[in-house]
Coordinates of C-alpha atoms in Angstrom, one line a residue:
X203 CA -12.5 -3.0 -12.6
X204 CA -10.5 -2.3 -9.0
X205 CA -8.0 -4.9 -8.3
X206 CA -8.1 -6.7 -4.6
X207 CA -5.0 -5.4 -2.6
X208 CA -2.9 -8.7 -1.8
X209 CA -1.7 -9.6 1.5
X210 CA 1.2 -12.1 1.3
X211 CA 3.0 -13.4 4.3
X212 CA 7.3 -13.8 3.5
X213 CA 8.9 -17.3 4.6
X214 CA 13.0 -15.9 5.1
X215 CA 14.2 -19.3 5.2
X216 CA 17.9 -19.8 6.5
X217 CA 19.0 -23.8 6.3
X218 CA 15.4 -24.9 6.3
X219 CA 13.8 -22.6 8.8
X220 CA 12.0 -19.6 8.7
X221 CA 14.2 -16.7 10.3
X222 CA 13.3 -13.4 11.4
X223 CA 15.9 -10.3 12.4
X224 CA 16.2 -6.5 12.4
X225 CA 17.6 -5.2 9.2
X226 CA 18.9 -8.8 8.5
X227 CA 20.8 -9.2 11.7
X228 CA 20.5 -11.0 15.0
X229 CA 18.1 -13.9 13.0
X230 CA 15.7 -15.7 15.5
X231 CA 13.7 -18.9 14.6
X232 CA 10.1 -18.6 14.1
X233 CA 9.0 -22.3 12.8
X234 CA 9.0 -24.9 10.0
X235 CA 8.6 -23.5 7.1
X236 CA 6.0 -25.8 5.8
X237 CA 3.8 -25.7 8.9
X238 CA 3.8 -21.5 8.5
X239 CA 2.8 -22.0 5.0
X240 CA 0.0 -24.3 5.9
X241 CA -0.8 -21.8 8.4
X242 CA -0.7 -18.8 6.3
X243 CA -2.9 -20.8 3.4
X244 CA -5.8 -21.6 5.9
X245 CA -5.7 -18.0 7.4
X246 CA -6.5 -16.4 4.3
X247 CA -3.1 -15.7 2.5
X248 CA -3.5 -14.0 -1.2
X249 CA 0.2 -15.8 -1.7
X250 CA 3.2 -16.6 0.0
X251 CA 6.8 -15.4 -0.6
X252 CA 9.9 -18.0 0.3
X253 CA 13.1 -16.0 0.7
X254 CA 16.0 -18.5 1.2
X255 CA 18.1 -15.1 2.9
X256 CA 21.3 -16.9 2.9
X257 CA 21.4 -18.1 -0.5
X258 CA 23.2 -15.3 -2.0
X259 CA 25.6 -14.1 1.1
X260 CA 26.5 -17.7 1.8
X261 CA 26.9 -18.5 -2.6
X262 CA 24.3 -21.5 -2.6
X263 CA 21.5 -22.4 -4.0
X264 CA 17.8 -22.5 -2.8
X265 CA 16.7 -25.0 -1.0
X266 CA 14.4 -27.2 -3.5
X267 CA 13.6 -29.3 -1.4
X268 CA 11.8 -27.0 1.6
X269 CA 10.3 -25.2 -1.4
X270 CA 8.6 -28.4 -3.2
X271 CA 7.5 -29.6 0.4
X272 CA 5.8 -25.8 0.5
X273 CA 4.2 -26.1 -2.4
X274 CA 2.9 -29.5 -1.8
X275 CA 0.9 -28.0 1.0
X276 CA -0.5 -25.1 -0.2
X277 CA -2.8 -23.9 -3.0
X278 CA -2.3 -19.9 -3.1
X279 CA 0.6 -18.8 -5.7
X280 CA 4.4 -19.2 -4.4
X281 CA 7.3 -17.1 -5.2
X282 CA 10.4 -18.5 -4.3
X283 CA 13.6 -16.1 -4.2
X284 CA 16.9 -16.3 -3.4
X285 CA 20.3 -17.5 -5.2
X286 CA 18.5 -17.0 -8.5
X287 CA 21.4 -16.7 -10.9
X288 CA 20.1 -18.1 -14.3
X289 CA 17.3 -18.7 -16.5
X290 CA 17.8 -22.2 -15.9
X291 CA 17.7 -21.9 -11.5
X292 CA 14.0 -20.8 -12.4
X293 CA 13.3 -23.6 -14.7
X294 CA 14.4 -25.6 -11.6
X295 CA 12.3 -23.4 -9.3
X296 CA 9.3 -23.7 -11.4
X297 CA 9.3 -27.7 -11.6
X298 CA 9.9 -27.7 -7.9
X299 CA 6.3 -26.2 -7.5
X300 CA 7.2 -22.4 -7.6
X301 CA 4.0 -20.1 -10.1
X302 CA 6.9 -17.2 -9.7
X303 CA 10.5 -16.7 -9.1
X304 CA 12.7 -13.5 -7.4
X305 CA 15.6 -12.5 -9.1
X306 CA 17.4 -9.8 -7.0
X307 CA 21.8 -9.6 -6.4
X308 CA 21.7 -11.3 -10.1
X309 CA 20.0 -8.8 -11.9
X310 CA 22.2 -6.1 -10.7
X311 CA 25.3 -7.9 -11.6
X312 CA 23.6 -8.8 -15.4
X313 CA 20.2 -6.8 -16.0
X314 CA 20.1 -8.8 -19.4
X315 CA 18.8 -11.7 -17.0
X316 CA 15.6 -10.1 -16.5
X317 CA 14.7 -10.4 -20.3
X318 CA 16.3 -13.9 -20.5
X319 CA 14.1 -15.3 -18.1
X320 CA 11.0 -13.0 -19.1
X321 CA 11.8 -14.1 -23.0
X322 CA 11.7 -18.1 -21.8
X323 CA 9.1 -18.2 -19.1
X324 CA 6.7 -15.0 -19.2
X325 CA 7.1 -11.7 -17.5
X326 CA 4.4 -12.9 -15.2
X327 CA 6.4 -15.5 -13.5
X328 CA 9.2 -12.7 -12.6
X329 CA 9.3 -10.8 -9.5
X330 CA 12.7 -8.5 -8.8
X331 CA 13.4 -7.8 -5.9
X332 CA 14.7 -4.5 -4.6
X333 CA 16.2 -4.2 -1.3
X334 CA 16.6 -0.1 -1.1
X335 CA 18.1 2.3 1.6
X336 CA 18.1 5.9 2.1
X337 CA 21.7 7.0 0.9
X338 CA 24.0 8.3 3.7
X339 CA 27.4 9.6 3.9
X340 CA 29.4 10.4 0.5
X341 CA 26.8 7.9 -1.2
X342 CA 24.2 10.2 -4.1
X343 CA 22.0 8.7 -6.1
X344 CA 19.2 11.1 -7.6
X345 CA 16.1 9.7 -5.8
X346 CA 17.8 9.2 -2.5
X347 CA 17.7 5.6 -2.2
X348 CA 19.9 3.1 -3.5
X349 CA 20.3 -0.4 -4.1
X350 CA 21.8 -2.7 -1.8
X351 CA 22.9 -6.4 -2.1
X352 CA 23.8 -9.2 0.0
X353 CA 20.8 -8.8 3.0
X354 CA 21.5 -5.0 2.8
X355 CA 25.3 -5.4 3.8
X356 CA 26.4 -3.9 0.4
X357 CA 25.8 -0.5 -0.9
X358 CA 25.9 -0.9 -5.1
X359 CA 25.3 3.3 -5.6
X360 CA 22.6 2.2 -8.2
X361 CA 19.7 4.5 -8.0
X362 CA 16.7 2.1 -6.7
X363 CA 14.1 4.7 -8.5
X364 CA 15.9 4.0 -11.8
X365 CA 16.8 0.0 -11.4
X366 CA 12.6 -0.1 -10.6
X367 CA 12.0 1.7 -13.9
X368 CA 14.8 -0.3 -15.8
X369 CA 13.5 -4.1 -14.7
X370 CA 10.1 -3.3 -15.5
X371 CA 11.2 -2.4 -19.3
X372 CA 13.7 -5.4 -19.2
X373 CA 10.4 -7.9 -18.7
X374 CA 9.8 -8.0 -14.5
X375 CA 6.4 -8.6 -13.9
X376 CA 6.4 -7.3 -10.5
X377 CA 8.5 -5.3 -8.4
X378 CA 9.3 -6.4 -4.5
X379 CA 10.3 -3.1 -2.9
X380 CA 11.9 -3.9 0.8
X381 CA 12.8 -1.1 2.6
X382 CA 16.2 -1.8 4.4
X383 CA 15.8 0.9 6.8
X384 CA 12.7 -0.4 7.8
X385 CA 13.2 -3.9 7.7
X386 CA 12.2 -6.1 10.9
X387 CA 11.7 -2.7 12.7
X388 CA 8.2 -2.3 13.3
X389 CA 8.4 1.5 11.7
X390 CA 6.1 1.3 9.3
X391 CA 6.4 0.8 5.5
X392 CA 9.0 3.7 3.5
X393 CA 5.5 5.1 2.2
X394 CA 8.3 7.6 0.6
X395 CA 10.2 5.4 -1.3
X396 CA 6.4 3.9 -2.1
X397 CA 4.9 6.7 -3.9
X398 CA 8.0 7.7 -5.8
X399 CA 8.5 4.1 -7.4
X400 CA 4.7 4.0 -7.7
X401 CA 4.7 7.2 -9.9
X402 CA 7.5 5.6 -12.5
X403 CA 6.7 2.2 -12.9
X404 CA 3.3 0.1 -14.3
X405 CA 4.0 -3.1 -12.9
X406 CA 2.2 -4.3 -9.8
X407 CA 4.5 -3.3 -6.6
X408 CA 5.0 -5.3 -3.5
X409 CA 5.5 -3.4 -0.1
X410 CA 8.0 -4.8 2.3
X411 CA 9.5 -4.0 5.1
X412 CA 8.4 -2.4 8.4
X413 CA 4.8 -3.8 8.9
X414 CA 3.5 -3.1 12.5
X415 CA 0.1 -1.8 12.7
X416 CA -2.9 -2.4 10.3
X417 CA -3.1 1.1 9.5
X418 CA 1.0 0.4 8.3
X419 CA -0.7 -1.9 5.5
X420 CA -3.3 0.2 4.8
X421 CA -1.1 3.5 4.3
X422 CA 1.1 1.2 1.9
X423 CA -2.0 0.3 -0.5
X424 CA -3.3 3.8 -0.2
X425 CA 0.4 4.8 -1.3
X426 CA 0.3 2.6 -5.0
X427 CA 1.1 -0.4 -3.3
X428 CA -0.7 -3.3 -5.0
X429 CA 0.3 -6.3 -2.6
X430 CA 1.7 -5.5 1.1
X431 CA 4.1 -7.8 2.3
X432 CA 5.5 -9.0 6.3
X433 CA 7.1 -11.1 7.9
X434 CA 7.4 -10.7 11.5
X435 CA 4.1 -9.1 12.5
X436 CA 2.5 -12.9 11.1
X437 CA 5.2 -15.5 12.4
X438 CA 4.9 -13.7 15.9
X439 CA 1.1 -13.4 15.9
X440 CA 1.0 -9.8 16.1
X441 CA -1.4 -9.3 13.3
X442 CA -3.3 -12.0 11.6
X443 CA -4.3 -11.8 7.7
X444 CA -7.8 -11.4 8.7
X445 CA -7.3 -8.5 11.2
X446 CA -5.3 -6.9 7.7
X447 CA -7.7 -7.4 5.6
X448 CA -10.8 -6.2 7.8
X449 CA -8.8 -3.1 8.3
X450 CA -8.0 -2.7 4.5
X451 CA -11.9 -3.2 4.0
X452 CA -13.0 -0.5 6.6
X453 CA -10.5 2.2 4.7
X454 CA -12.6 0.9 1.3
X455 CA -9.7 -1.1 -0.2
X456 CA -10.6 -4.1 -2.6
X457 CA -9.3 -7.8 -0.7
X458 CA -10.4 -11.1 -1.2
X459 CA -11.8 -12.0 1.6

């Protein structure tokens, strides 16, 4: 049986608004985060990401309450990420109405946290996150992107090919793959980056990153992913959901419609 492609709008939250840059710089406002969600739930939203962007950089915790005011308005799954740093942040997450939680900077520092939290709560409520980038300068890693922390602002020299392959054995249920490079950009999805993680890994990938066109969403699917993620192109009313999916439909992907 083929499996619907998932289109899932991304909240980045910054002190209880949603925020929107290039590459995780120059942030604008675009609205309460509650409102969008309602927004995205009525407009045909497979699920919705929350992304508290700061929460790592700025060394404080998610914003519980934005997120169970979320998830009192909405009835599509919600994955809440950002300054994830234990087992017991997701227990917190989970009671404050998240169905998954995104681990990303913490991982890297400790993989072991992946299995912890797959061990205690079930692989399907983890998503990691990978924010990648092409590696430039004296930077190698074998598949030519590598792992970057802190909205992109840190290079770690991990391989993000390998780290994909390594989270899914440690328990991740899902992979978020955000292009850096591509991030807030309107390029397109790293279709690249795509396919290579898509060959090497099992669990269901997330595109991010880039989203412009419908035929940007389309190309991500027809490249392994199994959800396609954006941020700008929704909160700016560029695309809408239905316009993604219609497009998905007409290139004879599975959506829910």
């Amino acid at each position: 049986m083929s499996v619907s492609v998932r289109v899932i709008p991304c909240l980045d939250v910054d002190a209880g608004r949603v925020v929107k840059g290039v590459n995780f710089e120059n942030l604008r406002d675009a609205g309460d985060p509650v409102e969008l969600a309602r927004t995205y739930d009525a407009g045909g939203a497979d699920e919705l990401t929350f992304l508290d962007v700061s929460a790592s950089s700025g060394d404080r915790e998610t914003t519980y309450d934005v997120v169970r005011r979320t998830a009192e308005e909405i009835f599509i799954p919600l994955t809440v990420g950002g300054g994830v740093r234990s087992a017991d942040d997701v227990d917190r997450l989970l009671r404050a109405g998240a169905d998954k939680v995104g681990v990303n900077t913490a991982a890297i520092a400790r993989p072991e946290l992946l299995a912890e939290i797959a061990d205690r709560f079930g692989s399907q409520v983890l998503v990691l996150s990978i924010d990648a980038r092409r590696v430039t300068g004296d930077t190698r890693t074998e598949s030519g992107f590598e792992v970057t922390t802190h909205g992109g602002r840190r290079g770690t020299g991990i391989d993000a090919l390998r780290w994909a392959v390594q989270a899914a054995e440690l328990g991740a249920g899902e992979i978020l793959l955000n292009s850096m490079d591509a991030d807030g950009t309107y390029g397109g999805y790293d279709l690249e980056m795509l396919s290579l993680v898509r060959r090497e890994v099992g669990v269901p990938l997330i595109a991010s990153g880039g989203a412009s066109t419908t035929d940007d969403f389309v190309a991500a699917a027809q490249a392994g992913a199994d959800a396609v993620l954006a941020a700008s192109v929704f909160h700016f009313g560029k695309l809408s959901i239905h316009e993604v999916k219609g497009a998905m439909q007409t290139a004879g992907l599975e959506v829910r419609v």
